[in-house]
Short mmCIF file of C-alpha atoms in Angstrom, two decimals:
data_model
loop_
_atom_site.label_atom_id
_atom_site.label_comp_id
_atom_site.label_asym_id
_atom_site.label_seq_id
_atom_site.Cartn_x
_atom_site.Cartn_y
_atom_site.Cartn_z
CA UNK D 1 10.76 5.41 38.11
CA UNK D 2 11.45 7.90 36.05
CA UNK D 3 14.86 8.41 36.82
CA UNK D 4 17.73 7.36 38.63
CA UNK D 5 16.70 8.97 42.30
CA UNK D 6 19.31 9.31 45.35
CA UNK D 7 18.66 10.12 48.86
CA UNK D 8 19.55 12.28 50.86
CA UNK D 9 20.87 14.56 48.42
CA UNK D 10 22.63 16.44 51.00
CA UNK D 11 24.47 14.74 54.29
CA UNK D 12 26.37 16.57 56.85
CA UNK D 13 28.06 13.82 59.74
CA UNK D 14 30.40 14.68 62.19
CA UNK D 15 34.14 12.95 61.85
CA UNK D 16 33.45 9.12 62.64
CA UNK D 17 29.84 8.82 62.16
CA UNK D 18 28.69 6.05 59.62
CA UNK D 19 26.65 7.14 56.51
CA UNK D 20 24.04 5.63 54.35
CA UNK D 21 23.44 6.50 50.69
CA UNK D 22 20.24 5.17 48.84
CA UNK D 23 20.36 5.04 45.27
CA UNK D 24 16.91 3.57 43.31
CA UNK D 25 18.33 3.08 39.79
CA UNK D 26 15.38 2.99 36.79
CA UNK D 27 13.27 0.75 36.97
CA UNK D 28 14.69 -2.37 35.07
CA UNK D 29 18.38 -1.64 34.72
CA UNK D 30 20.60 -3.87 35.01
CA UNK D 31 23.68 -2.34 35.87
CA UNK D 32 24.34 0.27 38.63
CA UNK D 33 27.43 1.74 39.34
CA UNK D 34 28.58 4.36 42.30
CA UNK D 35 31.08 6.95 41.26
CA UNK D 36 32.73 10.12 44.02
CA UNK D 37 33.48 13.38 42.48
CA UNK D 38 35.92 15.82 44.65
CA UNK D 39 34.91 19.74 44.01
CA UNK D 40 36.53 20.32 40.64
CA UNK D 41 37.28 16.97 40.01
CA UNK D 42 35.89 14.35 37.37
CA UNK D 43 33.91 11.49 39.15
CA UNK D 44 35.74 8.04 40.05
CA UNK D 45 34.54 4.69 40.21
CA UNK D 46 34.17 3.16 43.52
CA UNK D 47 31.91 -0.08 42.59
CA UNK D 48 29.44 -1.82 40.03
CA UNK D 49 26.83 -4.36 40.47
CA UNK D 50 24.96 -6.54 37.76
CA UNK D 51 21.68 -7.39 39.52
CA UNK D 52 22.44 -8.49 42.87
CA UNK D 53 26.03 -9.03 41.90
CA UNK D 54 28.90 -7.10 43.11
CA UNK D 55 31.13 -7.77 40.25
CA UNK D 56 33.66 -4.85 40.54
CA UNK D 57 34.91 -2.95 44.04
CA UNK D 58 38.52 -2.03 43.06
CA UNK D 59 37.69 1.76 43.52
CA UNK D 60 36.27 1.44 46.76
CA UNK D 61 39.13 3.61 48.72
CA UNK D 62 39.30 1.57 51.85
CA UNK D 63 37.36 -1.06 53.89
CA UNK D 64 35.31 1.55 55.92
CA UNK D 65 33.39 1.61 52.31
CA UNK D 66 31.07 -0.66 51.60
CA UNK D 67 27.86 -0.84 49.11
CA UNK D 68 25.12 -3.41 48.82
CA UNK D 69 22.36 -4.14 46.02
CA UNK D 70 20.45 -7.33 47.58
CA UNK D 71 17.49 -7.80 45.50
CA UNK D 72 18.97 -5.99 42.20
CA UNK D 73 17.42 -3.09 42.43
CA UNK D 74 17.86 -0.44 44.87
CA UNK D 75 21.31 -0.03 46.41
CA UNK D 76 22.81 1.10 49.43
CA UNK D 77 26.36 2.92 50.15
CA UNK D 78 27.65 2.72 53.45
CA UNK D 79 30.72 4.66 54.73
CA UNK D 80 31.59 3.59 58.12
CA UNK D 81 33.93 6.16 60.54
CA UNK D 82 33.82 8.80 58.12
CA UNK D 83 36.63 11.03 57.52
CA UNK D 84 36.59 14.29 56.33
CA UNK D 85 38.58 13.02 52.95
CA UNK D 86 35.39 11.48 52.40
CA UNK D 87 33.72 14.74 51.76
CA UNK D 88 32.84 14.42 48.21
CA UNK D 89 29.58 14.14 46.25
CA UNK D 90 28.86 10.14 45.46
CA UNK D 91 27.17 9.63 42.63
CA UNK D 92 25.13 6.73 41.11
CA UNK D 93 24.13 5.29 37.67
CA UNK D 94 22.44 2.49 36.06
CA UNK D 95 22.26 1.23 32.26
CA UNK D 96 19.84 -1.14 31.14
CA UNK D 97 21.97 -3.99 29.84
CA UNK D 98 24.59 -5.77 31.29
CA UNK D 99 27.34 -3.46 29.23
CA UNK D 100 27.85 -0.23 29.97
CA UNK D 101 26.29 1.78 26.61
CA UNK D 102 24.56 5.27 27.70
CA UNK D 103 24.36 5.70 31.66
CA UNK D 104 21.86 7.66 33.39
CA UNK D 105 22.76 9.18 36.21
CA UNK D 106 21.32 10.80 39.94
CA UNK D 107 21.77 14.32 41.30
CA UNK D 108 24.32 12.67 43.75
CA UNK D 109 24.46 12.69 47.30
CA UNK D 110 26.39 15.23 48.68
CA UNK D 111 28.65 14.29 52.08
CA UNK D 112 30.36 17.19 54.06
CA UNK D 113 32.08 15.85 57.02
CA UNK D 114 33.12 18.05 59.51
CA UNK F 1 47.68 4.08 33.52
CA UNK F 2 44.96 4.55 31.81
CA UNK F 3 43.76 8.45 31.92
CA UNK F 4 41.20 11.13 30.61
CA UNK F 5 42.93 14.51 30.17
CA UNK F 6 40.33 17.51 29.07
CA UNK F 7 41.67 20.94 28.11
CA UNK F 8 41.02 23.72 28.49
CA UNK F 9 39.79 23.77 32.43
CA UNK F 10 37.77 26.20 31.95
CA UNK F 11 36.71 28.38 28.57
CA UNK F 12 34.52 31.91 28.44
CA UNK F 13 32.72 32.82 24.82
CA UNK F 14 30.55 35.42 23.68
CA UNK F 15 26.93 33.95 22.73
CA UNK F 16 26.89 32.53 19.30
CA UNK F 17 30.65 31.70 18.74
CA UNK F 18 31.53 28.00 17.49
CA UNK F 19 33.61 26.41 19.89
CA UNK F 20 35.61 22.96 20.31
CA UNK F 21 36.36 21.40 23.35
CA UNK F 22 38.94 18.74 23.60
CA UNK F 23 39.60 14.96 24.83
CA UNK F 24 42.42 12.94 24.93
CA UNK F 25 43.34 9.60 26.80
CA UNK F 26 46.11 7.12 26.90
CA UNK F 27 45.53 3.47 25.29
CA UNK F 28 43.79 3.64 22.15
CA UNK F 29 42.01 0.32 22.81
CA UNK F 30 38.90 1.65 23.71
CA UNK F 31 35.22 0.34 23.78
CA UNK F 32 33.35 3.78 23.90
CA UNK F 33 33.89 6.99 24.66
CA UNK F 34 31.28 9.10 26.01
CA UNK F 35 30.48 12.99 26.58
CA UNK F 36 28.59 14.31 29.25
CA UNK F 37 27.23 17.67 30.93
CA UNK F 38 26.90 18.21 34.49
CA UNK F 39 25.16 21.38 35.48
CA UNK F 40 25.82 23.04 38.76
CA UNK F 41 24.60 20.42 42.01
CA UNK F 42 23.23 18.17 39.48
CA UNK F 43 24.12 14.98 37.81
CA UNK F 44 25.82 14.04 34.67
CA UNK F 45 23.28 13.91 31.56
CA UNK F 46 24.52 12.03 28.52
CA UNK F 47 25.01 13.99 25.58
CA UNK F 48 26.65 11.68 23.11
CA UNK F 49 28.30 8.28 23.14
CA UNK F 50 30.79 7.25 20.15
CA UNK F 51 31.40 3.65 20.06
CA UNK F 52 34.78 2.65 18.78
CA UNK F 53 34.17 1.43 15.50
CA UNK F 54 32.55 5.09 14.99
CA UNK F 55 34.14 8.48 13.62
CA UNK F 56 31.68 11.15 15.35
CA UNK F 57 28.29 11.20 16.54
CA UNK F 58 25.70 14.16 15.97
CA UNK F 59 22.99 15.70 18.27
CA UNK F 60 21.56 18.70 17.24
CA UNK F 61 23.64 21.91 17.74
CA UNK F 62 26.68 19.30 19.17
CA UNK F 63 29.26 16.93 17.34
CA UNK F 64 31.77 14.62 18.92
CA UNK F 65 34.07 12.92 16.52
CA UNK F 66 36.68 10.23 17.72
CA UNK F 67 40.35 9.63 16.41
CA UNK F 68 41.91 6.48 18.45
CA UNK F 69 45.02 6.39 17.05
CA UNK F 70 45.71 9.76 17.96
CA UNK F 71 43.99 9.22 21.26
CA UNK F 72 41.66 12.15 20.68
CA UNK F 73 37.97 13.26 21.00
CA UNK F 74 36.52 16.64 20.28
CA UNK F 75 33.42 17.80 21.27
CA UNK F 76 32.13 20.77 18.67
CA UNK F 77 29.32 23.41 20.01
CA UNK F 78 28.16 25.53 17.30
CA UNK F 79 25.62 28.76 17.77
CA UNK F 80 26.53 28.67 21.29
CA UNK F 81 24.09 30.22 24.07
CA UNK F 82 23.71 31.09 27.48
CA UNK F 83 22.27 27.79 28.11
CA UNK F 84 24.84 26.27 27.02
CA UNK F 85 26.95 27.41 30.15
CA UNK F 86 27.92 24.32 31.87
CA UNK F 87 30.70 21.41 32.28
CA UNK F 88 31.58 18.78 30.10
CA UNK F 89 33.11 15.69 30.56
CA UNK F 90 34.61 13.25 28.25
CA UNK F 91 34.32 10.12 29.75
CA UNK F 92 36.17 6.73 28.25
CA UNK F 93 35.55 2.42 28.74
CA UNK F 94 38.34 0.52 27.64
CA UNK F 95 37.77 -2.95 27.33
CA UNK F 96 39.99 -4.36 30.23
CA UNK F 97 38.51 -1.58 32.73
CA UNK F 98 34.80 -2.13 32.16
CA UNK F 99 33.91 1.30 33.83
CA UNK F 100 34.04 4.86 32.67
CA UNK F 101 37.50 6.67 33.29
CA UNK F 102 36.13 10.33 33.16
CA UNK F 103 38.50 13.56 32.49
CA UNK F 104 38.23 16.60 35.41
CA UNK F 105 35.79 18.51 32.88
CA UNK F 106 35.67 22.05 30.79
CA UNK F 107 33.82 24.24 32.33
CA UNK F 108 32.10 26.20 29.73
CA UNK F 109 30.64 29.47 30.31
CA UNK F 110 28.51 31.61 27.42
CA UNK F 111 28.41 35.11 27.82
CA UNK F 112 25.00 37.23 26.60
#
């Protein structure tokens, strides 16, 4: 595609609902990451895959996190029991090469949780 | 630790004024160091990317020079307009983190 595209762009659950966030990275790229940015805050990593591999998850903030990529394309973020520190907009990113060079990144997903 | 620390937090300036915004992180053993702009409810758009072998990069009306041993970047504006009214975030990869370590932003706003 044109770009990196995320869905839904806006999510409200109620406090221990699970969540799914789709991210469909350029076409091609080979690296995707998923970053959360707090209001007023710069984004942090949570997790990076290369292809289908998960080769980084320290910044995932607890086990109710989780995020998939099983063909090496599109990739999923799933938040079980959420928790209203969760609230936060969760942005993805993709690169073309295995590096991380220039990223391009999606308008986010943004996850209220009341 | 490895950290990102932007100042000012946030920065008003009449249209047209030069301006410098400013970058500095802990470790000088970085890979790259990248700016970025993120526009209200949007995403982050790359605006320049300085690898570490590099001094400063130039994009049109923006510069971004690099000084690791002082653990410093600066992003330079010059003309600035109304459009330019934003945040920017300096963003760094060191070589034993292998992700971006970004700064909380400047949030730049450009007066008429």
């Amino acid at each position: 595609g044109a770009g990196v595209s995320q869905s839904p762009r806006y999510k409200v659950a109620k406090r221990g609902q699970d969540v799914a966030l789709r991210c469909d990275p350029i076409s091609g790229h080979v690296s995707l990451f998923w970053y959360q940015q707090a209001l007023g805050q710069g984004p942090e990593f949570l997790t990076y895959f290369q292809n289908e591999a998960q080769l980084d998850k320290s910044g995932l903030p607890s086990d109710r996190f989780f995020a998939e990529r099983p063909e090496g394309s599109v990739s999923t973020l799933k938040i079980q029991r959420t928790q209203q520190e969760d609230s936060a907009v969760y942005l993805c990113a993709s690169t073309q090469t295995e590096s991380l060079g220039e990223l391009f990144f999606g308008e986010g997903s943004r996850l209220t949780v009341l | 630790k490895q950290e990102v620390t932007q100042i000012p937090a946030a920065l008003s300036v009449p249209e047209g004024e030069n301006l410098v915004l400013n970058c500095s992180f802990t470790d000088s053993a970085i890979y790259n160091l990248q700016w970025f702009r993120q526009d209200p409810g949007k995403g982050l758009t790359s605006l320049l990317l300085i690898q570490s072998s590099q001094r400063e990069q130039t994009s049109g009306r923006l510069n971004a020079s690099l000084d690791k041993s002082s653990g410093r970047s600066t992003l330079y504006i010059a003309a600035s307009q109304p459009g330019d009214s934003a945040t920017y975030l300096c963003a760094v990869e060191w070589r034993s983190q292998g992700n971006l370590i970004f700064g909380k932003g400047t949030k730049l706003s450009v007066k008429p």
